[in-house]
PDB file of C-alpha atoms in Angstrom:
ATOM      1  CA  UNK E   1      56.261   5.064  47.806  1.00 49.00           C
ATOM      2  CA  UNK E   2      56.829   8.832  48.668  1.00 61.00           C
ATOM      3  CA  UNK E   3      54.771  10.430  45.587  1.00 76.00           C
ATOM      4  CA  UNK E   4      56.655  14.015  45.972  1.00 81.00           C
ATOM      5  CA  UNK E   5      59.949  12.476  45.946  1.00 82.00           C
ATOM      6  CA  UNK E   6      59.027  10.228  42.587  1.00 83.00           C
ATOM      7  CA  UNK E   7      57.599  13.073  41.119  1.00 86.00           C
ATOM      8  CA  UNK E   8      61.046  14.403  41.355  1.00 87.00           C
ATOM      9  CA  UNK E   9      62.631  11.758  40.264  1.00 86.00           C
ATOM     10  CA  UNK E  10      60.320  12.006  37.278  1.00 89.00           C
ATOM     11  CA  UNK E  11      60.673  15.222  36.594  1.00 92.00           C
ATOM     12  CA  UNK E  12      64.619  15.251  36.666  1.00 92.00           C
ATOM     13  CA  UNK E  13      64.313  12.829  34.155  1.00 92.00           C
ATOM     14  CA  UNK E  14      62.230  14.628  31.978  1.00 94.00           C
ATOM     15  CA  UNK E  15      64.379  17.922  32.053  1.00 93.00           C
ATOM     16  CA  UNK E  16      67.443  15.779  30.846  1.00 94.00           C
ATOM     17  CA  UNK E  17      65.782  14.319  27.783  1.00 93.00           C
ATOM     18  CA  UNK E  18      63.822  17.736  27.253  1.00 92.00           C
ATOM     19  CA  UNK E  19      67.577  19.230  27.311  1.00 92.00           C
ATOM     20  CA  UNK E  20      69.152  16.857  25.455  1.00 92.00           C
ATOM     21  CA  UNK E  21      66.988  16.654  22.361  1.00 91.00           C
ATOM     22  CA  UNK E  22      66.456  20.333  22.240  1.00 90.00           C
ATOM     23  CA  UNK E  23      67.271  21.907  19.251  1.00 87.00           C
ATOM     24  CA  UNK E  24      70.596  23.489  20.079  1.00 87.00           C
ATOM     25  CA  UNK E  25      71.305  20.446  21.954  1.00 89.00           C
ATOM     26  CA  UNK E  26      70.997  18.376  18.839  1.00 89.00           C
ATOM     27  CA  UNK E  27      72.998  20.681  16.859  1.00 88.00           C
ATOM     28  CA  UNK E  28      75.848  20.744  19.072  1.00 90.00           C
ATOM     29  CA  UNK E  29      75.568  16.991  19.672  1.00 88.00           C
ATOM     30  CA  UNK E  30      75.050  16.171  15.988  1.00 87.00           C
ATOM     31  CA  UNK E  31      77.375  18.849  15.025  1.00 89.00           C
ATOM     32  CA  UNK E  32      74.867  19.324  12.424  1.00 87.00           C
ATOM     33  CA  UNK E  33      73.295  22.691  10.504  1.00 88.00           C
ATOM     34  CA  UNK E  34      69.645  23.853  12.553  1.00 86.00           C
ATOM     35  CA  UNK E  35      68.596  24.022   9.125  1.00 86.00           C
ATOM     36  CA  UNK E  36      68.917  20.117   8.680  1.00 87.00           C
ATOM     37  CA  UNK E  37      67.875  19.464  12.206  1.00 86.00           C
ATOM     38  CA  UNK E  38      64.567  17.408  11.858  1.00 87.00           C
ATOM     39  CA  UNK E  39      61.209  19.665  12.763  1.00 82.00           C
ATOM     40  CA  UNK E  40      60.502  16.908  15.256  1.00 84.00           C
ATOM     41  CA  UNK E  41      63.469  18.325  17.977  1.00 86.00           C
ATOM     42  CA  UNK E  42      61.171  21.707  18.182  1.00 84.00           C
ATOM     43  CA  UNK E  43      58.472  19.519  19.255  1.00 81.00           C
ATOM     44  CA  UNK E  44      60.068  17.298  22.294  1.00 84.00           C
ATOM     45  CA  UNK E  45      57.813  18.695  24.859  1.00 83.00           C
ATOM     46  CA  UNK E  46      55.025  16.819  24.493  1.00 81.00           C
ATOM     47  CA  UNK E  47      52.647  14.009  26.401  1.00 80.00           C
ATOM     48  CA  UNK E  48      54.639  10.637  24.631  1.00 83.00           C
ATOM     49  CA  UNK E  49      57.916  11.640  25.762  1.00 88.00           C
ATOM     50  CA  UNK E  50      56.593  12.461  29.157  1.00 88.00           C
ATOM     51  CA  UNK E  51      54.705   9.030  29.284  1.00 87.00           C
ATOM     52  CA  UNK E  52      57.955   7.278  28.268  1.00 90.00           C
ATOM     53  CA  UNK E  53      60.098   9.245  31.157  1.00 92.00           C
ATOM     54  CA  UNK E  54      57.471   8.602  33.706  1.00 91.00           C
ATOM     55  CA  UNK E  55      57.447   4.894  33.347  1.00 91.00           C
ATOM     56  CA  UNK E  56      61.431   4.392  33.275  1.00 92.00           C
ATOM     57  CA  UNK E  57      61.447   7.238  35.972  1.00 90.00           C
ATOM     58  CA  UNK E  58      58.658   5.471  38.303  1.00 89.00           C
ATOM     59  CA  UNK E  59      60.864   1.669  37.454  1.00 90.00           C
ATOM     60  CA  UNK E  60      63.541   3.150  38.591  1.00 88.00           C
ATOM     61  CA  UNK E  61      62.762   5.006  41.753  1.00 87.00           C
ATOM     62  CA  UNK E  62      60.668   1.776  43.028  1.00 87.00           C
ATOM     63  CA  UNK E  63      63.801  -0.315  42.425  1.00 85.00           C
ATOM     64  CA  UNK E  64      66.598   1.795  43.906  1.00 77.00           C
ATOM     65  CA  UNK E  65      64.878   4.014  46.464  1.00 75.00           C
ATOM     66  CA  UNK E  66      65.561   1.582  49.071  1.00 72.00           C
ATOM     67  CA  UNK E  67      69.376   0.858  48.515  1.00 71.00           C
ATOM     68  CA  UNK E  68      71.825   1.593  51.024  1.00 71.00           C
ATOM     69  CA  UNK E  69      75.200   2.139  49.370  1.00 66.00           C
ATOM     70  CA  UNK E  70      78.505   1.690  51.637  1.00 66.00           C
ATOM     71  CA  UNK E  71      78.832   3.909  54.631  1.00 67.00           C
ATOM     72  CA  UNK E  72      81.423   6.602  52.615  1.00 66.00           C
ATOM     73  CA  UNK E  73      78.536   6.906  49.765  1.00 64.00           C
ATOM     74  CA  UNK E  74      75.715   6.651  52.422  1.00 62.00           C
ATOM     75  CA  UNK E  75      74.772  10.568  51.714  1.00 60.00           C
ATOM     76  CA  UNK E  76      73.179   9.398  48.293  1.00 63.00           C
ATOM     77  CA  UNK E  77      71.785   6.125  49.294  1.00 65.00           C
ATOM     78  CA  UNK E  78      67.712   5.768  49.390  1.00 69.00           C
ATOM     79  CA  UNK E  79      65.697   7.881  47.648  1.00 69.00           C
ATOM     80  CA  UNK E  80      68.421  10.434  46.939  1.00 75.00           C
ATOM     81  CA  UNK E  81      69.770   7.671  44.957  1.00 79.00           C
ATOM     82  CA  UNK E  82      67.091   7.217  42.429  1.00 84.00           C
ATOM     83  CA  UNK E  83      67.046  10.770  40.577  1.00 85.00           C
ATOM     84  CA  UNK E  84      70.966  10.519  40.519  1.00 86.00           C
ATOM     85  CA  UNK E  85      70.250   7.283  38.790  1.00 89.00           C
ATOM     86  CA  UNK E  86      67.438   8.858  36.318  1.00 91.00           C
ATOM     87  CA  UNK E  87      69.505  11.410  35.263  1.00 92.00           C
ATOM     88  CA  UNK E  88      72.295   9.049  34.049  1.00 93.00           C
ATOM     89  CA  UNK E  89      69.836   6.767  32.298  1.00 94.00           C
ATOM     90  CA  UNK E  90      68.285   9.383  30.477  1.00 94.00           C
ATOM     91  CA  UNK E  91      71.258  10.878  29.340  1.00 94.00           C
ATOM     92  CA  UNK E  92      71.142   7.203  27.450  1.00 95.00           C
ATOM     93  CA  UNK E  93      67.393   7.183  26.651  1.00 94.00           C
ATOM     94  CA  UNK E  94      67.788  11.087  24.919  1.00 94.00           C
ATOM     95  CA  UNK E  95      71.068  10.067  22.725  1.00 93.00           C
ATOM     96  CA  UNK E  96      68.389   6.981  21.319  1.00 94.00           C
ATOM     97  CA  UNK E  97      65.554   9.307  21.096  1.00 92.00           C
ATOM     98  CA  UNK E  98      67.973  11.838  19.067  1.00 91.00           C
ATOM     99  CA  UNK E  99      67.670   8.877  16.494  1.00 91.00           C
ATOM    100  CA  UNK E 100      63.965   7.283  16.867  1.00 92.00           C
ATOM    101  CA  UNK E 101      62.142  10.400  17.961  1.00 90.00           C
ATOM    102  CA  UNK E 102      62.109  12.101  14.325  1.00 90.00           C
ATOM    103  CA  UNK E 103      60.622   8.514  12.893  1.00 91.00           C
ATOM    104  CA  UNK E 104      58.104   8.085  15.749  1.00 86.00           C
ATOM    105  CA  UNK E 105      57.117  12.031  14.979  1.00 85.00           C
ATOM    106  CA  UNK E 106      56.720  11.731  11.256  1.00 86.00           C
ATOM    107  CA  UNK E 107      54.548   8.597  12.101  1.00 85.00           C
ATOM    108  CA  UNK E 108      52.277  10.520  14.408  1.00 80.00           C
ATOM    109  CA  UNK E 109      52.109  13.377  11.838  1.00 80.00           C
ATOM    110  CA  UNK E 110      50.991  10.955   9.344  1.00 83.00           C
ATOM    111  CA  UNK E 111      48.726   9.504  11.340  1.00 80.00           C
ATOM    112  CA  UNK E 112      46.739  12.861  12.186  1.00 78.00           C
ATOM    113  CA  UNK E 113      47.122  13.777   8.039  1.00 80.00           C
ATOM    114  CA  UNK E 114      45.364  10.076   7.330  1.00 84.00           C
ATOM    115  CA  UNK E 115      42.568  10.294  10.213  1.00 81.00           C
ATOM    116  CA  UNK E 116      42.013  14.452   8.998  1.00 80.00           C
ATOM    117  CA  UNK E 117      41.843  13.382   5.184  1.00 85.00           C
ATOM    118  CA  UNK E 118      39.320  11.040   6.080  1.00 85.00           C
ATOM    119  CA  UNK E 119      36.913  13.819   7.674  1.00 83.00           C
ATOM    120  CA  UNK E 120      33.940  12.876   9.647  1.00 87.00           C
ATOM    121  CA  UNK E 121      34.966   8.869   9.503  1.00 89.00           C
ATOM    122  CA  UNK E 122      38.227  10.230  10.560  1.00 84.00           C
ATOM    123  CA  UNK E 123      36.161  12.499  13.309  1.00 84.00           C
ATOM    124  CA  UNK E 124      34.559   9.203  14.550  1.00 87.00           C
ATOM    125  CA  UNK E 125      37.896   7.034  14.537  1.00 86.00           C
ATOM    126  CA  UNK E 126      39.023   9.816  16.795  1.00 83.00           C
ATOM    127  CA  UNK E 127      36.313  10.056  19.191  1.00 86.00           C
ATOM    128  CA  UNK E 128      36.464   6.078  19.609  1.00 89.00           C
ATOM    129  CA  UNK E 129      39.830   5.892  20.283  1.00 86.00           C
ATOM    130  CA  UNK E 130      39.389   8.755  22.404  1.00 86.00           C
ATOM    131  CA  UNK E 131      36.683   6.908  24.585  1.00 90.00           C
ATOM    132  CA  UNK E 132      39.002   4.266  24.816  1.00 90.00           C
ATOM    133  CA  UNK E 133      41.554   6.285  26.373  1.00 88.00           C
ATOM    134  CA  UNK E 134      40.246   8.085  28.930  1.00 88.00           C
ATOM    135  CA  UNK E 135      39.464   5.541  31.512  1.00 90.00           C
ATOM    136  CA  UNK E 136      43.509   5.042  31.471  1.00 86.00           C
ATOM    137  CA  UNK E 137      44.373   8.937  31.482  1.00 82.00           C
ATOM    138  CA  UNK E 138      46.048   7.832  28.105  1.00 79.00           C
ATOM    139  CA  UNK E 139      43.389  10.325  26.051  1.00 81.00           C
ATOM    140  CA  UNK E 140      46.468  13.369  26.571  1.00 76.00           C
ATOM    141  CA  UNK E 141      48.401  11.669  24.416  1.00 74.00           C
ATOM    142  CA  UNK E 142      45.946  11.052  21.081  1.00 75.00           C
ATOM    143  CA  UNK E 143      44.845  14.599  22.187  1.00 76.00           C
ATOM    144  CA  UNK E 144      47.956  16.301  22.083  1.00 71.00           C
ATOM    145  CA  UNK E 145      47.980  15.200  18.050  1.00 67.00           C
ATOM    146  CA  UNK E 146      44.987  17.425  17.289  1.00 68.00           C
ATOM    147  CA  UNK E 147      44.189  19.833  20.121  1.00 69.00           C
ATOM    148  CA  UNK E 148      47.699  20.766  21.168  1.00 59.00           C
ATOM    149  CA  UNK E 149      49.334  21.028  17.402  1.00 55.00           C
ATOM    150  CA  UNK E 150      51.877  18.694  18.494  1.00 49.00           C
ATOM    151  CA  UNK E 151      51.401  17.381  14.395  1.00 50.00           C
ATOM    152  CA  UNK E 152      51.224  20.752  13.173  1.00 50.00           C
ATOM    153  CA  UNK E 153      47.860  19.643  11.740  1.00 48.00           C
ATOM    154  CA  UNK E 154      44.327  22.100  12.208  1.00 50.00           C
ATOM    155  CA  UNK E 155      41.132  19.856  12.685  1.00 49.00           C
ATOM    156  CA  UNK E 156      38.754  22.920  11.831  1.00 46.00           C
ATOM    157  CA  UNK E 157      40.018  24.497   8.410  1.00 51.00           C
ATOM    158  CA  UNK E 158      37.615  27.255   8.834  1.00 48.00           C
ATOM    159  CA  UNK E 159      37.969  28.097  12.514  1.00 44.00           C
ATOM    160  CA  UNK E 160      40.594  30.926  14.268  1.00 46.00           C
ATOM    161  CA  UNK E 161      42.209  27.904  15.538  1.00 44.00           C
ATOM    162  CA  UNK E 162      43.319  26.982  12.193  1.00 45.00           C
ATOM    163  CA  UNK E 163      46.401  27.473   9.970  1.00 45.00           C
ATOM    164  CA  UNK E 164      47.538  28.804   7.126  1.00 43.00           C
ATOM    165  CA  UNK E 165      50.047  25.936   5.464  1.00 46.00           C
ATOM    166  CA  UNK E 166      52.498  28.545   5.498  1.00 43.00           C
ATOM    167  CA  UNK E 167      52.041  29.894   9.225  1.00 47.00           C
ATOM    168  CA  UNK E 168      50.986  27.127  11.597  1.00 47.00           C
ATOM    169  CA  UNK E 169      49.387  28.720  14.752  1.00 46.00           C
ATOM    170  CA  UNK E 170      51.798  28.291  18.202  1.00 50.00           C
ATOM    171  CA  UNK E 171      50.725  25.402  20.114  1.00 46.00           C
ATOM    172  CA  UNK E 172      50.085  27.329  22.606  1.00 47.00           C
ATOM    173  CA  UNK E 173      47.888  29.663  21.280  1.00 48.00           C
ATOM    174  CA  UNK E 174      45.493  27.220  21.053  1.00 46.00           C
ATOM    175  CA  UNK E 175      43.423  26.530  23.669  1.00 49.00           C
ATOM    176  CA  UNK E 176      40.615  23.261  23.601  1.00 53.00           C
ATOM    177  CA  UNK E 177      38.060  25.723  24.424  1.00 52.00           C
ATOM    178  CA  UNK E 178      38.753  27.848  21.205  1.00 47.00           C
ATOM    179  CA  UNK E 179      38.351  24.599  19.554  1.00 49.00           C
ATOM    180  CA  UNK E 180      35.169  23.932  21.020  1.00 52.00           C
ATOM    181  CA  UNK E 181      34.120  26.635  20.298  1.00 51.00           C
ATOM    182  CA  UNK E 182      35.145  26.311  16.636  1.00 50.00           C
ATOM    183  CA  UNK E 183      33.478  22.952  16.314  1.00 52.00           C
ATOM    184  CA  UNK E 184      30.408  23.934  17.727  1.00 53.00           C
ATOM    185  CA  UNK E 185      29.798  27.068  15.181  1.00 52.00           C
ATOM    186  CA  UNK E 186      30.149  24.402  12.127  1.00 48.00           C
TER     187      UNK E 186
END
C-alpha cells in the first residue's frame, strides 16, 4: 500500500466531513437558526472523528486502489479511484454524523463531568485507561477530552489553564505542557 497516496485518501475524507458538519454547513443544510445549532458542530475537529474517517478511508483505499475501470474511465482507475470514492462516501457518513455526532458529544461531555466530579478516583480512572491506550496510539482520543478541551471541561480549577463557566479557554490555547505545569504546582 502506497502510505502518501492513503494518507490522501484519508485526508480528503476528513475535509468533507470536517466541511459538512461545520457550523454554517449545518445551518444551511438544516436550514436551521446558529443559535439552535447544537455546541457539538463547533467541535468536529477532533481525534474520534478523525479515527472514524481513517478507518473507512484506509477500507476503502485497500479495496478499490487496485480497480481498473473500462478503458474510457481508465484516467480514474487505481489509486486515483479511491479518494474519488471517499469523498462520495463521506458526503453519506457527515449527513449521519449531522444526527449522531451531537449525542455521541454530549456523551463524551458527560463522561469527562462524571470522571472530574469524582476527583482523584476520577484522576486514577483516567490514568488507567490512559495506560491502556497508549500501546494502541488510541490515548489521543481519551486525551483530547481533558487536555485539548474538546468537552469544554478544565481538569485543574485553580490553574491558568482553567475556565471560568462563563468563558471557557480556546482549545488551543491550551497547551499539555501548561497543564503539566499546572498539575505539578498543586
Amino acid at each position: 500500500m502506497s502510505s502518501t497516496k492513503a494518507a490522501f485518501t484519508g485526508f480528503v475524507g476528513f475535509l468533507v466531513v470536517t466541511t459538512l458538519c461545520a457550523l454554517a454547513s449545518v445551518v444551511m443544510i438544516q436550514k436551521i437558526p446558529v443559535d439552535q445549532v447544537p455546541a457539538a458542530f463547533g467541535k468536529i475537529n477532533n481525534q474520534f472523528v478523525g479515527i472514524l474517517v481513517g478507518i473507512i478511508s484506509a477500507e476503502l483505499y485497500n479495496r478499490f486502489s487496485h480497480v481498473e475501470l473500462t478503458k474510457a474511465l481508465s484516467f480514474f482507475s487505481g489509486r486515483r479511484l479511491a479518494p474519488i470514492l471517499v469523498s462520495f462516501v463521506m458526503i453519506f457518513i457527515a449527513f449521519i454524523l449531522m444526527y449522531i455526532w451531537p449525542v455521541i458529544f454530549n456523551a463524551l461531555v458527560a463522561f469527562g463531568e462524571h470522571i472530574q466530579q469524582l476527583g482523584s478516583v476520577g484522576a486514577g480512572i483516567y490514568v488507567f485507561f490512559n495506560r491502556l491506550l497508549i500501546p494502541v496510539g488510541l490515548q489521543h482520543a481519551l486525551n483530547s477530552v481533558f487536555w485539548f478541551n474538546v468537552a469544554a471541561l478544565t481538569i485543574f480549577p485553580n490553574s491558568s489553564a482553567a475556565s471560568s463557566p462563563s468563558k471557557p479557554v480556546p482549545a488551543s490555547s491550551v497547551s499539555p505542557a501548561v497543564i503539566r505545569r499546572a498539575s505539578s504546582r498543586s
